Amino acid sequence: MTEFFSTTTARPVIYNTTNSPSTSSAYLSYRTTAFIGPRAVEMEPGGPFKNVTLSENQLIIDDLIISFHRTIRVPDGNQQTSQLPPSEGEFPLFSVAKYSKNTQMPPEMAAKGGLFMPVHDQEAMWIDFYSVKAYAIKVFVGGVNAVSGEPAVETTASRMRRAKRISEGKSVQDYVVVPDQEWLDGFVTRIGLVRQFVATPMGSGYSVEKQILGEENIGGLRMEVTPLKEYVQVQMKPPNIATVWGAKVTNTAGEVKALLVRHREWSSEDKESDMALWKQGQELRDTDVLASRGLVNGDFLVLRPKSKSTSYFTRVDSQRQHKNDLPVRTKEARVAPSGKSRKLQQNPSLATVKEMNVAAGGAIHQKIMPDPYLLPLSNDGSDTESVTVDGTEIDINNPWDSTKTVRFNVQLLNAASFTAITGLVPHPSPLTAERYAELGYPFFKMPASEPETNVEGDFGNLQSIAQMQDVEEDEVYPEVLEIGSKNVLPRDYHEDLLLNPETFFERARL
């Protein structure tokens, strides 16, 4: 068997010749004409981003790229925790507005708007994030937060659970931070472990929405993208450096000092009237607007007594290192039968249900990176502290600018309804985990140097599909490769590989 590993991120896209996609005319049209050129996307009002587009199956918000990947459904209902499965290619994304008048589109989906994509029953997926700038992203699946397990609409019970976690010193982070978090594969049920996102028909009873909220009215996914606030960094008494969230270059130095006085790094020995902000040895007057002195967002200042020189400080932006390659497979895969194996059952009576929801699948090793910008909670358990500057209330401890949040829905259609609405044929369902391992393809793991985390959700007694069906699938052990670098194909080969595998492989061998 000829094999190639190719990557769109550090996580590979793996295609194979044994289960090649159809080359029917409908499929070819679907791949070559449906996604040509960027298209504007209708978002909910309130966001700051002017350049929100949908291009080549990717949603682009400013410099953030979000895509949804088809993948291998990992074994479920047993004691196994799998490593990261590969990408089997991106799900296609379509604007609901473009097809909302089609009579085949469920009216409730048309009303929700946003985007939609086709999924098969019990098909698995993961979400890919890429950016250089920082964003906080909340992912709601059927109205349930995929990181925290809490409902999208806060209740008295969820507020009490949050307060209890804070009192116990536990994380209450309910979002992922990009670019630190590259992927999200499922529901964060424990520290370092997620339950895979697996599609299920609305009304099946398996969805996380049904199990957590007790009803099934929402379905699909909803995402909230929030950028960092404008800020400056200030060297206080070494080695303390204060990040002043909400400080803008349109503020005066005096206004920034007013924020600093409330900052935890401010010394009680320093009188505000005696202190000045300095940049590169030059003192800023309290009336100076930061931009007028050449400062830009994120710049570095020094707090020192007035009319005294200071040393020069330079802020060095950390560079995100992208690993674009993977090591070569060296060992044979193992398939370990459980002795109790049964296959997951699909419900034929739900075959006509058009809209899909998301259930929990097998367990996967995955950490949710803690927010590197968030200050620790104060002694009273509060994570907010508001200061009013020039008539604007600013939470100096919260780095995320909720006034600029962009929200959008990603709805899921079953394959038959997708074809009826668009006239296009969706990808065939991916390989089973057993077949994937037999073909010799690998799963992947993060390097051992990956940072520790304390982020986990509270999903109560959430059960996977296999657990609800009392099914114990065979444990499957593909070769596991640590994310590294070797033997990859450039991105521009992907379309050729999908459309004409034989020609692609002939070219690749040259």
Coordinates of C-alpha atoms in Angstrom, one line a residue:
M1 CA 0.0 0.0 0.0
T2 CA 1.3 3.4 -0.9
E3 CA 0.9 5.9 1.9
F4 CA 1.5 9.6 2.4
F5 CA 0.9 11.9 5.4
S6 CA -0.1 15.4 4.6
T7 CA -0.8 18.3 7.0
T8 CA -2.9 21.4 7.0
T9 CA -1.9 22.0 10.6
A10 CA 0.5 20.1 12.9
R11 CA -2.1 17.4 12.8
P12 CA -2.1 15.3 9.6
V13 CA -4.7 14.8 6.9
I14 CA -4.5 11.2 5.9
Y15 CA -6.1 9.8 2.7
N16 CA -5.8 6.3 1.4
T17 CA -6.3 4.6 -1.9
T18 CA -8.3 1.7 -0.6
N19 CA -11.4 3.8 0.3
S20 CA -11.1 6.6 -2.2
P21 CA -14.0 9.1 -2.6
S22 CA -16.3 8.8 -5.5
T23 CA -15.4 10.5 -8.7
S24 CA -19.0 11.0 -9.9
S25 CA -19.8 14.3 -11.7
A26 CA -21.8 15.5 -8.7
Y27 CA -18.9 14.9 -6.4
L28 CA -16.4 16.6 -8.8
S29 CA -18.7 19.6 -9.0
Y30 CA -19.0 19.6 -5.2
R31 CA -15.2 19.8 -4.8
T32 CA -14.3 22.1 -7.6
T33 CA -17.1 24.7 -7.9
A34 CA -18.9 24.9 -4.6
F35 CA -16.0 26.6 -2.7
I36 CA -14.3 28.8 -5.2
G37 CA -13.4 32.2 -3.8
P38 CA -14.1 33.7 -0.4
R39 CA -17.7 34.6 0.5
A40 CA -19.1 37.0 3.0
V41 CA -20.8 35.3 6.0
E42 CA -23.7 36.6 7.9
M43 CA -22.8 36.9 11.6
E44 CA -24.9 38.1 14.5
P45 CA -24.6 41.9 15.0
G46 CA -22.2 43.3 17.5
G47 CA -18.8 41.9 16.4
P48 CA -16.0 44.2 15.3
F49 CA -14.6 42.1 12.5
K50 CA -15.2 43.5 9.0
N51 CA -13.5 40.6 7.2
V52 CA -15.5 37.5 8.1
T53 CA -15.5 35.2 5.2
L54 CA -16.1 31.6 4.2
S55 CA -13.3 30.2 1.9
E56 CA -12.3 26.7 1.0
N57 CA -14.3 25.1 3.8
Q58 CA -12.7 27.5 6.4
L59 CA -14.4 30.2 8.4
I60 CA -12.0 33.2 8.6
I61 CA -12.5 35.9 11.3
D62 CA -9.8 38.5 11.1
D63 CA -6.7 36.2 11.2
L64 CA -8.5 33.3 12.9
I65 CA -9.2 30.2 10.8
I66 CA -11.8 27.7 12.0
S67 CA -12.4 24.4 10.2
F68 CA -14.2 21.2 11.0
H69 CA -12.5 17.9 10.3
R70 CA -13.9 14.5 9.5
T71 CA -12.1 11.8 11.4
I72 CA -12.0 8.2 12.6
R73 CA -14.6 7.4 15.3
V74 CA -12.5 6.0 18.2
P75 CA -13.6 2.8 20.0
D76 CA -16.3 3.4 22.6
G77 CA -17.8 1.6 25.6
N78 CA -14.6 0.0 26.8
Q79 CA -11.7 1.1 29.1
Q80 CA -9.6 2.4 26.3
T81 CA -8.5 6.1 26.0
S82 CA -7.3 6.7 22.4
Q83 CA -4.7 9.1 21.1
L84 CA -5.6 11.8 18.6
P85 CA -7.2 10.4 15.4
P86 CA -6.2 12.0 12.1
S87 CA -8.1 14.4 9.8
E88 CA -9.9 12.7 6.9
G89 CA -10.4 16.1 5.3
E90 CA -12.5 19.2 6.1
F91 CA -16.3 19.2 6.3
P92 CA -17.7 21.5 3.6
L93 CA -19.4 24.7 5.0
F94 CA -22.4 26.5 3.5
S95 CA -24.3 29.6 4.3
V96 CA -27.8 28.9 5.6
A97 CA -29.0 32.2 4.1
K98 CA -28.2 31.0 0.6
Y99 CA -30.4 28.0 0.9
S100 CA -33.0 29.2 3.5
K101 CA -35.8 29.4 0.9
N102 CA -35.3 25.8 -0.2
T103 CA -38.3 23.8 0.9
Q104 CA -36.1 20.9 2.0
M105 CA -34.4 23.1 4.6
P106 CA -36.0 22.6 8.0
P107 CA -37.6 25.9 9.0
E108 CA -36.1 25.8 12.5
M109 CA -32.6 25.6 10.9
A110 CA -33.4 28.5 8.5
A111 CA -34.5 30.6 11.5
K112 CA -31.2 30.0 13.3
G113 CA -29.1 31.0 10.4
G114 CA -25.3 30.8 10.3
L115 CA -23.6 27.9 8.5
F116 CA -24.4 24.2 7.8
M117 CA -22.6 21.1 6.9
P118 CA -23.4 17.4 6.1
V119 CA -22.7 14.6 8.6
H120 CA -23.5 10.9 8.6
D121 CA -25.1 9.2 11.6
Q122 CA -22.3 8.3 14.1
E123 CA -19.7 10.2 12.2
A124 CA -17.0 11.8 14.3
M125 CA -15.4 15.2 14.0
W126 CA -12.9 17.6 15.6
I127 CA -12.5 21.4 15.3
D128 CA -9.3 23.0 14.1
F129 CA -8.2 26.5 15.2
Y130 CA -5.3 28.6 13.7
S131 CA -4.3 32.2 14.4
V132 CA -1.4 34.4 15.3
K133 CA -3.5 36.8 17.4
A134 CA -5.1 35.6 20.6
Y135 CA -8.8 34.7 20.9
A136 CA -11.1 33.1 23.5
I137 CA -13.5 30.7 21.9
K138 CA -16.6 29.2 23.5
V139 CA -18.0 26.1 21.8
F140 CA -21.6 25.2 22.6
V141 CA -22.9 21.8 21.4
G142 CA -26.7 21.6 21.5
G143 CA -26.8 24.4 24.0
V144 CA -24.2 22.8 26.3
N145 CA -20.7 24.3 26.8
A146 CA -18.2 21.7 25.5
V147 CA -15.5 22.7 27.9
S148 CA -17.5 23.3 31.2
G149 CA -20.6 21.2 30.7
E150 CA -22.8 24.1 31.7
P151 CA -25.8 25.3 29.7
A152 CA -25.4 28.3 27.4
V153 CA -28.0 30.2 29.4
E154 CA -26.8 30.6 32.9
T155 CA -29.1 29.3 35.7
T156 CA -29.1 29.6 39.4
A157 CA -27.8 26.0 39.6
S158 CA -24.9 26.8 37.2
R159 CA -24.0 29.9 39.2
M160 CA -23.9 27.8 42.4
R161 CA -21.7 25.2 40.7
R162 CA -19.3 27.9 39.5
A163 CA -19.1 29.4 43.0
K164 CA -18.4 26.0 44.5
R165 CA -15.6 25.4 42.0
I166 CA -14.0 28.7 42.8
S167 CA -14.2 28.0 46.5
E168 CA -12.4 24.7 45.9
G169 CA -9.7 26.4 43.9
K170 CA -10.7 24.6 40.7
S171 CA -10.6 26.1 37.2
V172 CA -13.8 27.8 35.9
Q173 CA -12.5 28.3 32.4
D174 CA -15.2 27.5 29.9
Y175 CA -13.4 28.4 26.6
V176 CA -10.3 27.5 24.6
V177 CA -7.6 30.0 24.0
V178 CA -6.1 30.2 20.5
P179 CA -3.4 29.9 19.3
D180 CA -2.4 27.8 22.4
Q181 CA -5.3 25.4 21.7
E182 CA -5.0 24.0 18.2
W183 CA -7.8 21.5 18.3
L184 CA -10.9 20.4 20.2
D185 CA -12.0 16.8 19.7
G186 CA -14.8 16.5 22.2
F187 CA -16.4 17.2 25.5
V188 CA -13.9 17.9 28.3
T189 CA -15.1 15.4 30.9
R190 CA -11.9 15.2 32.8
I191 CA -8.5 16.9 33.0
G192 CA -6.6 15.7 29.9
L193 CA -9.5 13.7 28.5
V194 CA -12.3 14.4 26.2
R195 CA -15.3 12.4 24.9
Q196 CA -15.3 12.5 21.1
F197 CA -17.8 14.6 19.1
V198 CA -20.1 12.1 17.4
A199 CA -23.1 13.0 15.2
T200 CA -26.5 11.6 16.2
P201 CA -30.1 12.3 14.8
M202 CA -32.2 14.8 16.7
G203 CA -34.6 12.8 18.9
S204 CA -32.3 9.8 19.3
G205 CA -31.9 10.4 23.0
Y206 CA -28.1 10.0 22.8
S207 CA -27.2 13.7 22.5
V208 CA -25.3 15.6 25.2
E209 CA -28.1 18.2 25.0
K210 CA -30.7 15.6 25.9
Q211 CA -28.6 14.2 28.8
I212 CA -27.6 17.5 30.3
L213 CA -30.6 19.8 29.6
G214 CA -33.3 17.1 29.6
E215 CA -34.7 18.1 26.2
E216 CA -33.6 18.4 22.6
N217 CA -34.5 21.7 20.9
I218 CA -31.3 23.3 19.8
G219 CA -28.9 20.8 18.1
G220 CA -25.8 21.7 16.1
L221 CA -23.0 23.9 17.3
R222 CA -22.7 27.5 18.3
M223 CA -19.4 29.4 18.7
E224 CA -18.5 32.6 20.3
V225 CA -15.2 34.3 19.3
T226 CA -13.8 37.0 21.6
P227 CA -10.5 39.0 20.9
L228 CA -8.1 40.3 23.5
K229 CA -8.7 43.8 24.8
E230 CA -6.2 46.5 23.9
Y231 CA -3.5 46.6 26.5
V232 CA -0.1 47.9 27.5
Q233 CA 2.5 46.2 29.6
V234 CA 4.1 48.0 32.5
Q235 CA 7.3 47.2 34.3
M236 CA 6.5 47.8 38.0
K237 CA 9.1 47.1 40.7
P238 CA 11.2 44.3 39.2
P239 CA 10.5 41.6 38.5
N240 CA 6.8 42.4 38.5
I241 CA 5.2 43.2 35.1
A242 CA 1.6 44.3 35.0
T243 CA -0.6 43.7 31.9
V244 CA -3.1 46.5 31.9
W245 CA -6.2 45.1 30.1
G246 CA -8.4 47.8 28.6
A247 CA -5.7 50.4 28.3
K248 CA -5.9 51.8 24.8
V249 CA -3.4 54.0 22.9
T250 CA -6.1 56.6 22.8
N251 CA -5.9 56.9 26.6
T252 CA -3.7 59.4 28.4
A253 CA -0.8 58.3 30.6
G254 CA -2.8 59.6 33.6
E255 CA -5.7 57.3 32.7
V256 CA -3.5 54.3 32.4
K257 CA -2.0 55.2 35.8
A258 CA -5.6 55.3 37.2
L259 CA -6.0 51.7 36.0
L260 CA -2.6 50.7 37.5
V261 CA -3.5 52.0 40.9
R262 CA -6.1 49.2 41.1
H263 CA -3.7 46.6 39.7
R264 CA -2.4 43.9 42.1
E265 CA 1.1 44.8 41.2
W266 CA 0.8 48.4 42.4
S267 CA 2.8 49.0 45.6
S268 CA 1.0 50.7 48.5
E269 CA 4.2 52.7 49.0
D270 CA 3.8 54.5 45.7
K271 CA 1.7 57.6 45.5
E272 CA 0.0 58.1 42.2
S273 CA 1.0 61.8 42.0
D274 CA 4.7 60.9 42.5
M275 CA 4.8 58.2 39.7
A276 CA 5.1 58.5 35.9
L277 CA 5.1 56.2 33.0
W278 CA 8.2 56.1 30.9
K279 CA 9.0 54.8 27.4
Q280 CA 12.6 54.3 26.3
G281 CA 13.9 56.7 28.9
Q282 CA 11.4 59.4 28.1
E283 CA 8.9 60.5 30.8
L284 CA 5.2 60.7 29.7
R285 CA 3.2 63.5 31.2
D286 CA -0.1 62.6 32.6
T287 CA -1.9 64.5 29.8
D288 CA 0.0 62.8 27.0
V289 CA -2.1 60.5 24.8
L290 CA -0.2 57.3 24.4
A291 CA -0.6 57.2 20.6
S292 CA 0.9 60.7 20.3
R293 CA 4.1 59.4 21.9
G294 CA 4.4 56.6 19.3
L295 CA 2.9 53.8 21.4
V296 CA 0.9 51.0 19.8
N297 CA -1.3 48.2 21.3
G298 CA 0.7 45.9 23.5
D299 CA 3.7 48.3 24.0
F300 CA 6.0 48.1 27.0
L301 CA 6.2 51.0 29.5
V302 CA 8.0 51.4 32.8
L303 CA 6.5 52.9 36.0
R304 CA 9.1 55.0 37.9
P305 CA 9.2 58.1 40.1
K306 CA 8.7 61.3 38.1
S307 CA 11.7 63.1 36.5
K308 CA 14.1 60.2 36.9
S309 CA 15.6 58.2 34.1
T310 CA 15.0 54.5 33.8
S311 CA 16.4 51.6 31.9
Y312 CA 15.3 50.6 28.4
F313 CA 12.9 47.7 28.2
T314 CA 12.0 45.8 25.1
R315 CA 9.0 43.4 24.9
V316 CA 9.7 40.4 22.7
D317 CA 6.6 38.7 21.3
S318 CA 6.6 34.9 21.7
Q319 CA 6.6 33.1 18.4
R320 CA 4.3 30.2 18.0
Q321 CA 6.2 27.2 16.6
H322 CA 4.3 25.2 14.0
K323 CA 5.3 21.6 13.4
N324 CA 4.4 20.8 9.9
D325 CA 5.7 17.2 9.6
L326 CA 5.3 13.8 11.1
P327 CA 7.7 10.9 11.8
V328 CA 7.5 7.7 9.8
R329 CA 5.4 4.8 11.0
T330 CA 7.7 2.1 12.4
K331 CA 5.6 -0.5 14.2
E332 CA 2.6 -2.7 13.4
A333 CA -0.8 -1.9 14.7
R334 CA -2.5 -4.1 17.2
V335 CA -6.2 -4.9 17.5
A336 CA -7.2 -6.3 20.9
P337 CA -10.6 -8.1 20.9
S338 CA -12.6 -7.5 24.1
G339 CA -14.6 -10.7 23.9
K340 CA -17.8 -8.7 24.4
S341 CA -17.8 -6.7 21.2
R342 CA -21.0 -5.5 19.6
K343 CA -21.4 -2.8 17.0
L344 CA -23.3 0.4 17.7
Q345 CA -26.9 0.3 16.5
Q346 CA -28.5 2.9 14.4
N347 CA -32.2 3.6 14.7
P348 CA -33.9 3.2 11.3
S349 CA -37.0 5.1 12.5
L350 CA -34.8 8.2 12.6
A351 CA -33.6 7.9 9.1
T352 CA -35.9 10.7 7.9
V353 CA -34.8 13.2 10.6
K354 CA -33.0 15.9 8.8
E355 CA -31.2 17.8 11.6
M356 CA -28.4 16.2 13.5
N357 CA -27.2 16.7 17.0
V358 CA -23.9 15.7 18.8
A359 CA -23.4 12.8 21.3
A360 CA -20.4 11.8 23.3
G361 CA -18.2 9.0 21.9
G362 CA -15.0 7.3 22.9
A363 CA -12.4 8.8 25.2
I364 CA -9.4 10.7 23.7
H365 CA -6.3 12.0 25.4
Q366 CA -6.5 15.8 25.0
K367 CA -5.6 18.7 27.2
I368 CA -7.3 22.1 27.3
M369 CA -4.7 24.8 27.6
P370 CA -5.3 27.2 30.5
D371 CA -5.8 30.9 29.7
P372 CA -2.3 32.4 29.8
Y373 CA -3.6 35.9 30.0
L374 CA -6.0 35.6 32.9
L375 CA -4.9 36.8 36.4
P376 CA -5.3 34.4 39.3
L377 CA -8.5 34.9 41.3
S378 CA -8.3 37.4 44.1
N379 CA -8.5 36.3 47.7
D380 CA -12.3 36.7 47.9
G381 CA -12.7 34.4 44.9
S382 CA -13.6 37.2 42.6
D383 CA -12.3 37.2 39.0
T384 CA -13.5 40.8 38.2
E385 CA -12.4 44.2 39.4
S386 CA -14.0 47.2 37.6
V387 CA -12.5 50.6 37.2
T388 CA -14.1 53.6 35.5
V389 CA -11.9 55.6 33.3
D390 CA -13.2 58.5 31.2
G391 CA -16.7 57.3 31.8
T392 CA -16.0 53.7 30.6
E393 CA -16.1 50.8 33.1
I394 CA -13.1 48.5 32.6
D395 CA -12.5 45.1 34.2
I396 CA -8.8 45.3 34.7
N397 CA -8.5 41.6 35.5
N398 CA -10.4 40.3 32.4
P399 CA -8.2 40.3 29.2
W400 CA -11.1 39.5 26.8
D401 CA -13.1 42.2 25.1
S402 CA -16.7 40.9 25.3
T403 CA -18.0 44.0 23.5
K404 CA -16.4 42.6 20.3
T405 CA -17.6 39.0 20.5
V406 CA -18.7 37.3 17.2
R407 CA -21.4 34.6 17.5
F408 CA -22.4 32.1 14.9
N409 CA -24.2 28.8 14.5
V410 CA -22.9 25.7 12.6
Q411 CA -25.9 23.4 12.0
L412 CA -25.7 19.8 11.0
L413 CA -27.7 18.1 8.2
N414 CA -27.9 14.4 7.5
A415 CA -26.4 13.3 4.2
A416 CA -29.8 12.8 2.4
S417 CA -31.2 16.2 3.4
F418 CA -27.9 17.9 2.4
T419 CA -28.1 16.4 -1.1
A420 CA -31.8 17.4 -1.4
I421 CA -31.0 21.0 -0.4
T422 CA -27.7 21.5 -2.3
G423 CA -27.8 18.9 -5.1
L424 CA -24.3 17.9 -4.0
V425 CA -23.1 14.5 -2.8
P426 CA -21.3 14.5 0.6
H427 CA -18.2 12.6 1.3
P428 CA -18.6 8.9 2.2
S429 CA -18.4 8.0 5.8
P430 CA -14.7 7.5 7.1
L431 CA -13.2 4.2 7.8
T432 CA -13.8 2.3 10.9
A433 CA -11.1 2.3 13.6
E434 CA -10.5 -1.4 13.0
R435 CA -10.0 -1.0 9.2
Y436 CA -7.9 2.1 9.7
A437 CA -5.5 0.1 12.0
E438 CA -5.4 -2.8 9.6
L439 CA -4.3 -0.5 6.8
G440 CA -1.3 0.6 9.0
Y441 CA -2.3 4.2 9.5
P442 CA -1.4 5.9 12.8
F443 CA -3.0 8.0 15.6
F444 CA -1.0 10.9 17.0
K445 CA 0.0 12.3 20.4
M446 CA 1.3 15.7 21.6
P447 CA 4.9 16.0 22.7
A448 CA 5.7 15.1 26.3
S449 CA 6.7 18.8 26.8
E450 CA 3.0 19.9 26.4
P451 CA 2.1 22.1 29.4
E452 CA 0.1 20.9 32.3
T453 CA -3.5 22.0 32.8
N454 CA -6.3 22.0 35.4
V455 CA -9.2 22.7 32.9
E456 CA -12.0 20.2 33.0
G457 CA -15.8 20.3 32.8
D458 CA -18.6 19.0 35.0
F459 CA -20.8 16.7 32.8
G460 CA -22.3 14.8 35.7
N461 CA -23.2 11.2 34.7
L462 CA -22.8 11.8 30.9
Q463 CA -22.8 8.6 29.0
S464 CA -21.4 7.8 25.5
I465 CA -23.5 6.2 22.8
A466 CA -22.0 2.8 23.5
Q467 CA -22.6 3.1 27.2
M468 CA -26.2 4.0 26.6
Q469 CA -26.6 1.0 24.2
D470 CA -24.6 -1.3 26.6
V471 CA -22.1 -1.9 23.9
E472 CA -18.4 -2.7 24.4
E473 CA -16.5 -2.2 21.2
D474 CA -13.2 -3.8 20.5
E475 CA -10.1 -1.9 21.7
V476 CA -8.0 -0.8 18.7
Y477 CA -4.4 0.2 18.9
P478 CA -3.0 1.9 15.8
E479 CA 0.6 2.9 15.8
V480 CA 1.0 6.2 17.7
L481 CA 3.3 8.9 16.4
E482 CA 4.4 11.9 18.4
I483 CA 3.7 15.2 16.5
G484 CA 7.1 15.9 14.9
S485 CA 8.5 16.3 11.5
K486 CA 9.1 14.0 8.5
N487 CA 7.6 12.7 5.3
V488 CA 4.7 15.1 4.5
L489 CA 3.2 16.4 1.4
P490 CA 2.6 20.1 0.6
R491 CA -0.9 21.4 1.0
D492 CA -1.5 22.0 -2.7
Y493 CA -1.6 18.3 -3.4
H494 CA -4.8 17.7 -1.4
E495 CA -7.4 18.5 -4.1
D496 CA -5.6 16.3 -6.6
L497 CA -5.5 13.5 -4.1
L498 CA -9.2 13.7 -3.4
L499 CA -10.3 14.0 -7.0
N500 CA -7.9 11.6 -8.7
P501 CA -5.8 9.4 -6.4
E502 CA -4.2 7.3 -9.1
T503 CA -2.9 10.4 -11.0
F504 CA -1.8 11.9 -7.7
F505 CA 0.3 9.0 -6.7
E506 CA 1.9 8.8 -10.1
R507 CA 3.0 12.4 -9.8
A508 CA 4.1 12.0 -6.2
R509 CA 6.5 9.1 -7.1
L510 CA 8.3 11.2 -9.7

